[in-house]
Amino acid sequence: ILDGGLKSECLWNIMRLTLDEALAVGSQLEIAAINGTDIIPLSPTLAAQCGYSMDSDPWGNTKVFVSLLGCYVDNQADETFNLGLRIQMYGDGLSKKVQHDVTETCSYSRWASREILCDRNYMEVSHHGWPESSRDLAVAPNSIWKMTFHTPDSKVMVLKDAHRAGYGAMTTPTRLVLRSPYNMPETYAEEVAGVPMEVFSVSTYYKQVRRLAIIVSAAACPTGGLVFTDEVITWYVPRRIPPLISSAFKILETHMGINGQRLDKTMMAIRRYKLSITESHVVIELPVGSPDGYYKSHAPDYSYHITYTVEPMLELLWRAEDTRADTRYKVLFPITTPLMPRPPHQKVFNVLLGTFLHDVSLLNITFTTGVLTVTECNARGFDFQEHRFANSSKTFSLQVPFSDEVVLKHNPNPLTTVYFLPLVFGLLILPEQIPFPHPAELEASLEDVVLPTTTGFCDQDNFYISVKYGSQGDNFQIMMLHAGSWRELDTELYSLTDNNTHVSIVVPYTAPDTVFETVQSDSIRARVDLLLLETPNMWQLNDLSLACYFPLTMTECYPNGTVTALAVKVESVRNLNPKYLTLSDQSCKPVFSNDRFAFFSFSLNSCGTTRTFFDNVMAYENEIAMHHSMGKHQSRKGLINPDYRHTVSCYYLVNDTETMAFRTRPRNSDPKADPGVGQLVVQMRLAQEVSYDLFYQTEDYPVVKYLQQPLYFEVELMWSTDPRIALVLENCWATLHEDRTTLPSWDLIVKRCENLDDRYIVFHPVVADARIHIPAHVKRFSVKMFTFTTDETVLKEQIFVHCDADLCDTTKPDGICSGQCASPLRDAKPLKPTGSRRGRRAADISQHQISSGPILLSDSSNFV
């Protein structure tokens, strides 16, 4: 909808309202939700609690985002959503308050099992369906009883207290929706793959008829993961987020967008956006200055700086391999660069030569590279001009940019460039043609050198270092600190890539050029030090000291009384040689050692291990140490002082008794379980090609297909892991309208068999793969487009395809479960318009009706 500077758009699971600066500039803006006849002003607190967000640039361009599952949205069966907003403006230039009411209807039915939305001011997670019967919840929409927040400690609130605290919790016809603002007392920060995340984790208890159900929910949203250079913003999002993923999973879809709107690959290429997936991250690269963002000037301490702001969107769809449940993960992430200095330098030499009488002419100018005439100077861009005055005198002016090769340059220090221009003006006195020269030397000094910069992050195994070239290019050596002294980076030892603007280095945390700072029971803190050294002046241009914790188990205690322990040489004991470490019994030496580690394996009744008892616990202790009796071949010079000592401890319960009491009584009847009520879901999708890897989405319809081009259909039983159920296509047909009962219609599959009188209908085999675990739950078939004719003429209209799918019990092989086409029939009609009506199945068979379309038929000659 577009009206007077207001534009509303439905963007999958959100609605976006845009206000043009011409409408809002110079005004104060208030947003309210329209809920029937009620108008609810949206304060910042209520907006975050209810799924609303707003952002304005300095010129008044404003965007309002609304979650389709937000408060005050008229939700029709989780498929149609009616939203209303009231925009009120008042302030400078407005004699009275200006008011606009905006309404929008959005349709969205392709909900994933779980959807997570990270907006600028809130985190939202919603779940589809319920562990038991959703019908119980439908009659009790306010049935949420209490919520347990995991911070990670537990904190319990009833629903009313959670609302008062600022959290959102509600149920829709088919979903549970939870929402939390950022930086709440019950949320917590966690670093995942080097990226800071904020986590919202809660168990929701809700009442159903005769039962109490629990759903455990979590949302984790990135709050960092950015790397900035002058040219590119790089945004890292963890590929695997432990608070959300507990098992193996497969990423099904990746999308990148701007301001909540998805971008296709063509637009991404035009904008020079990049979306990639590594082993540990999903990475988005955005060039600084893209037209989707904006620049803003700043003057801190009266010096000129600029920033650049842009709002990318990342959307992922993944499927857990154990539950087959899908998760849609969407992040709206406004980014503003740090202040970037932009000192206004005029990098040009300005020369004014004169004053001369009218009989002097400038013939040429001699530079370090040669002699140029006046015409050649102007052609080169030097801007030579002659200025005449009323008294017939004249002057000559010349501009020479610092960037031209005639200007000599050198750097007296790392930040300064000295520009030097020697030249000789060739003058001529007329009419005698007497030449005379005038030499000149110009010099300017500017602090305009941009130094190379270094950034880095870590995952569980490596340091990742990026070096961005400065204005002097690759005029530096990369040095790494090794054993207390700097040495040049060994390019054969580390993975290194260079794209002429950046150098990327991957350093394992166990590499020889790293140091270990401290050790803990389950991790080690390692550091890498890097230095950029300018050659030949040996100036230190920049450095980086990057330290991270890496998972490492130091001690393991086994039930059979065996212990393994690892001793590490840390930075504070540089002279330590790990091979000379021993246990309390100095005869117990490492089973393996090198210059950084010593590994011990021993039993608890050996090597001088001590045992103590306290509070029903038996504690074993030993000590890894450097003892002074080192042997005749080791010098005492450089002894560790104090001695290196590492305590190894194991704790075992001495006696642990659990007491259980029970009593029996006769029962009147045998126990039996109440019958459960569930619902099986079948869907039909149109694949893009015979591989059945990619499918058309809702927004792709109507799909255009050409003559001789097949339609690949897949029918699937969703969310079921029962191998005893099989899916069989009873009948499939096509119509010109969405109503499956309209005429004419074309038979495709009749009585579980393809129409054998038409060779263009083919069943495709289904085998198990990463997506399909039970092939019996899936059926595939294809139809070529010129199958559809009327009066011997190929149809050129839109069609809809419908199927009746039966679900049967494979433990009863007789009948429908004998196969898709166990008894082929040849009495089906050719694919001509028919008036047939298809009957229902018997009561003991579960039948589902599914449809796909519209599909536009075309005979375009562009198809090959």
Coordinates of C-alpha atoms in Angstrom, one line a residue, residues 279-502:
E279 CA 32.5 -24.5 9.0
S280 CA 31.8 -22.3 12.0
H281 CA 30.0 -19.1 10.7
V282 CA 27.5 -17.7 8.3
V283 CA 29.3 -14.6 6.9
I284 CA 27.7 -11.5 5.3
E285 CA 30.0 -8.9 3.6
L286 CA 28.6 -5.4 2.9
P287 CA 30.6 -2.7 1.1
V288 CA 30.8 0.5 3.0
G289 CA 28.8 3.1 1.0
S290 CA 26.2 0.7 -0.4
P291 CA 23.0 2.7 -1.5
D292 CA 20.9 0.7 1.0
G293 CA 22.6 2.6 3.8
Y294 CA 23.5 6.2 4.6
Y295 CA 26.5 8.3 5.7
K296 CA 26.3 10.8 8.6
S297 CA 28.8 13.5 9.5
H298 CA 30.2 14.0 13.1
A299 CA 32.6 16.4 14.7
P300 CA 34.1 15.0 17.9
D301 CA 36.6 17.4 19.4
Y302 CA 36.0 19.7 16.4
S303 CA 37.5 17.2 13.9
Y304 CA 35.5 15.9 11.0
H305 CA 34.4 12.2 11.0
I306 CA 31.8 10.2 9.3
T307 CA 29.8 7.0 10.0
Y308 CA 27.9 4.6 7.7
T309 CA 24.7 2.9 8.8
V310 CA 23.0 -0.1 7.1
E311 CA 20.5 -2.8 8.3
P312 CA 21.2 -6.2 6.8
M313 CA 18.9 -9.2 7.4
L314 CA 19.9 -12.8 7.7
E315 CA 17.4 -15.7 7.4
L316 CA 18.2 -19.4 7.8
L317 CA 16.0 -22.5 7.7
W318 CA 17.5 -25.6 9.2
R319 CA 16.1 -29.1 10.0
A320 CA 17.1 -31.1 13.1
E321 CA 18.0 -34.7 12.0
D322 CA 16.7 -36.3 15.1
T323 CA 13.2 -34.7 15.3
R324 CA 12.9 -33.6 11.6
A325 CA 11.6 -30.3 13.0
D326 CA 12.4 -27.1 11.1
T327 CA 13.5 -23.8 12.5
R328 CA 13.3 -20.5 10.7
Y329 CA 15.9 -18.0 12.2
K330 CA 15.6 -14.4 11.1
V331 CA 17.8 -11.5 12.4
L332 CA 17.3 -7.8 11.6
F333 CA 20.7 -6.3 12.6
P334 CA 21.3 -2.5 12.3
I335 CA 25.0 -1.7 11.9
T336 CA 26.8 1.6 12.3
T337 CA 30.5 1.8 11.6
P338 CA 32.9 3.3 14.2
L339 CA 33.8 6.9 13.6
M340 CA 36.0 7.2 10.5
P341 CA 38.2 10.3 10.3
R342 CA 38.0 12.3 7.1
P343 CA 40.2 15.4 7.4
P344 CA 39.5 17.8 4.6
H345 CA 42.9 18.0 2.9
Q346 CA 43.4 19.8 -0.4
K347 CA 46.1 17.6 -1.9
V348 CA 47.3 19.9 -4.7
F349 CA 50.1 22.3 -5.2
N350 CA 48.9 25.8 -6.1
V351 CA 51.6 28.0 -7.8
L352 CA 51.1 31.7 -8.6
L353 CA 54.0 33.2 -10.7
G354 CA 54.3 36.9 -11.4
T355 CA 53.7 39.7 -11.7
F356 CA 55.1 40.2 -15.3
L357 CA 54.7 42.9 -17.9
H358 CA 52.5 42.1 -20.9
D359 CA 55.5 41.2 -23.1
V360 CA 56.4 38.1 -21.1
S361 CA 55.1 34.7 -22.2
L362 CA 55.3 31.2 -20.5
L363 CA 56.7 28.7 -23.0
N364 CA 57.0 25.5 -21.0
I365 CA 57.6 24.0 -17.6
T366 CA 60.3 21.4 -16.7
F367 CA 59.4 18.7 -14.3
T368 CA 61.4 15.8 -12.9
T369 CA 60.0 13.6 -15.6
G370 CA 60.5 16.0 -18.6
V371 CA 59.4 19.2 -20.2
L372 CA 55.8 20.0 -20.9
T373 CA 54.3 22.8 -22.9
V374 CA 51.4 24.9 -21.6
T375 CA 49.0 22.9 -23.7
E376 CA 50.4 19.6 -22.5
C377 CA 50.1 20.7 -18.9
N378 CA 46.4 21.4 -19.3
A379 CA 45.9 18.1 -21.2
R380 CA 47.5 16.3 -18.2
G381 CA 45.1 18.0 -15.8
F382 CA 47.5 20.5 -14.3
D383 CA 45.2 23.5 -14.8
F384 CA 47.5 26.2 -16.1
Q385 CA 46.0 29.7 -16.5
E386 CA 47.2 33.2 -17.5
H387 CA 45.6 36.1 -15.6
R388 CA 45.7 39.7 -17.2
F389 CA 45.1 42.9 -15.2
A390 CA 43.8 46.4 -16.2
N391 CA 47.4 47.8 -16.2
S392 CA 48.4 45.2 -18.8
S393 CA 50.4 43.2 -16.3
K394 CA 49.9 39.4 -16.0
T395 CA 50.4 36.4 -13.7
F396 CA 50.5 32.7 -14.3
S397 CA 48.8 30.0 -12.1
L398 CA 49.4 26.3 -12.0
Q399 CA 47.8 23.5 -10.0
V400 CA 49.6 20.1 -9.7
P401 CA 47.9 17.3 -7.8
F402 CA 50.0 15.4 -5.3
S403 CA 49.0 12.1 -6.9
D404 CA 50.8 12.8 -10.2
E405 CA 54.1 11.1 -10.8
V406 CA 55.9 14.4 -11.3
V407 CA 55.5 14.9 -7.5
L408 CA 58.2 13.2 -5.4
K409 CA 57.1 11.6 -2.1
H410 CA 58.8 10.2 1.0
N411 CA 57.8 9.3 4.5
P412 CA 59.9 10.7 7.3
N413 CA 57.8 8.8 9.9
P414 CA 55.1 6.2 9.7
L415 CA 52.2 8.7 9.6
T416 CA 53.5 11.5 7.5
T417 CA 54.1 12.0 3.8
V418 CA 56.3 14.8 2.4
Y419 CA 55.4 15.9 -1.1
F420 CA 58.1 17.7 -3.1
L421 CA 57.7 19.3 -6.5
P422 CA 60.8 20.8 -8.2
L423 CA 60.1 22.6 -11.5
V424 CA 61.5 25.3 -13.8
F425 CA 59.3 27.8 -15.6
G426 CA 60.6 28.5 -19.2
L427 CA 59.7 32.2 -19.9
L428 CA 60.2 34.2 -23.0
I429 CA 60.5 38.0 -23.6
L430 CA 58.7 39.2 -26.8
P431 CA 59.3 40.2 -29.5
E432 CA 63.0 39.6 -29.0
Q433 CA 62.5 35.9 -28.2
I434 CA 64.8 36.1 -25.2
P435 CA 64.3 33.1 -23.0
F436 CA 65.0 33.0 -19.2
P437 CA 64.2 30.3 -16.6
H438 CA 62.6 30.6 -13.2
P439 CA 63.3 27.6 -10.9
A440 CA 60.9 26.8 -8.0
E441 CA 60.7 24.1 -5.3
L442 CA 57.4 23.3 -3.6
E443 CA 57.0 21.1 -0.5
A444 CA 54.1 20.0 1.6
S445 CA 53.8 17.7 4.6
L446 CA 50.6 15.9 5.5
E447 CA 49.7 13.3 8.1
D448 CA 47.7 11.3 5.5
V449 CA 49.1 7.8 5.8
V450 CA 46.5 5.2 6.6
L451 CA 48.2 2.4 8.5
P452 CA 47.3 -1.3 8.1
T453 CA 44.9 -2.6 10.6
T454 CA 44.6 -6.0 12.3
T455 CA 41.5 -7.8 13.7
G456 CA 40.9 -11.3 14.9
F457 CA 38.5 -13.8 16.5
C458 CA 38.6 -17.4 17.6
D459 CA 36.6 -20.6 17.4
Q460 CA 37.2 -23.8 19.4
D461 CA 40.5 -24.7 17.6
N462 CA 42.0 -21.7 15.9
F463 CA 42.9 -18.0 15.9
Y464 CA 41.6 -16.1 12.8
I465 CA 43.6 -13.0 12.0
S466 CA 42.8 -10.4 9.3
V467 CA 45.3 -7.8 8.2
K468 CA 43.9 -5.0 6.0
Y469 CA 46.3 -3.0 3.8
G470 CA 46.8 0.7 4.5
S471 CA 47.4 3.4 2.0
Q472 CA 51.0 2.2 1.4
G473 CA 49.9 -1.2 0.3
D474 CA 51.8 -4.3 1.4
N475 CA 54.9 -2.4 2.5
F476 CA 55.2 -4.4 5.7
Q477 CA 56.3 -7.8 7.1
I478 CA 54.1 -9.8 9.4
M479 CA 56.1 -10.8 12.5
M480 CA 55.0 -13.3 15.2
L481 CA 56.3 -13.5 18.7
H482 CA 58.1 -16.8 19.3
A483 CA 59.9 -17.7 22.5
G484 CA 60.2 -14.0 23.5
S485 CA 61.6 -12.7 20.2
W486 CA 60.0 -11.6 16.9
R487 CA 60.4 -13.7 13.8
E488 CA 58.8 -13.4 10.3
L489 CA 55.6 -15.3 9.7
D490 CA 56.2 -18.8 8.4
T491 CA 53.9 -19.0 5.4
E492 CA 54.4 -22.8 5.1
L493 CA 53.3 -23.4 8.7
Y494 CA 50.0 -21.5 8.6
S495 CA 47.1 -21.2 6.2
L496 CA 47.4 -17.8 4.6
T497 CA 45.3 -16.1 1.8
D498 CA 46.0 -12.7 0.2
N499 CA 43.5 -10.9 -2.0
N500 CA 45.6 -7.7 -2.5
T501 CA 43.5 -5.8 0.1
H502 CA 43.6 -8.2 3.0

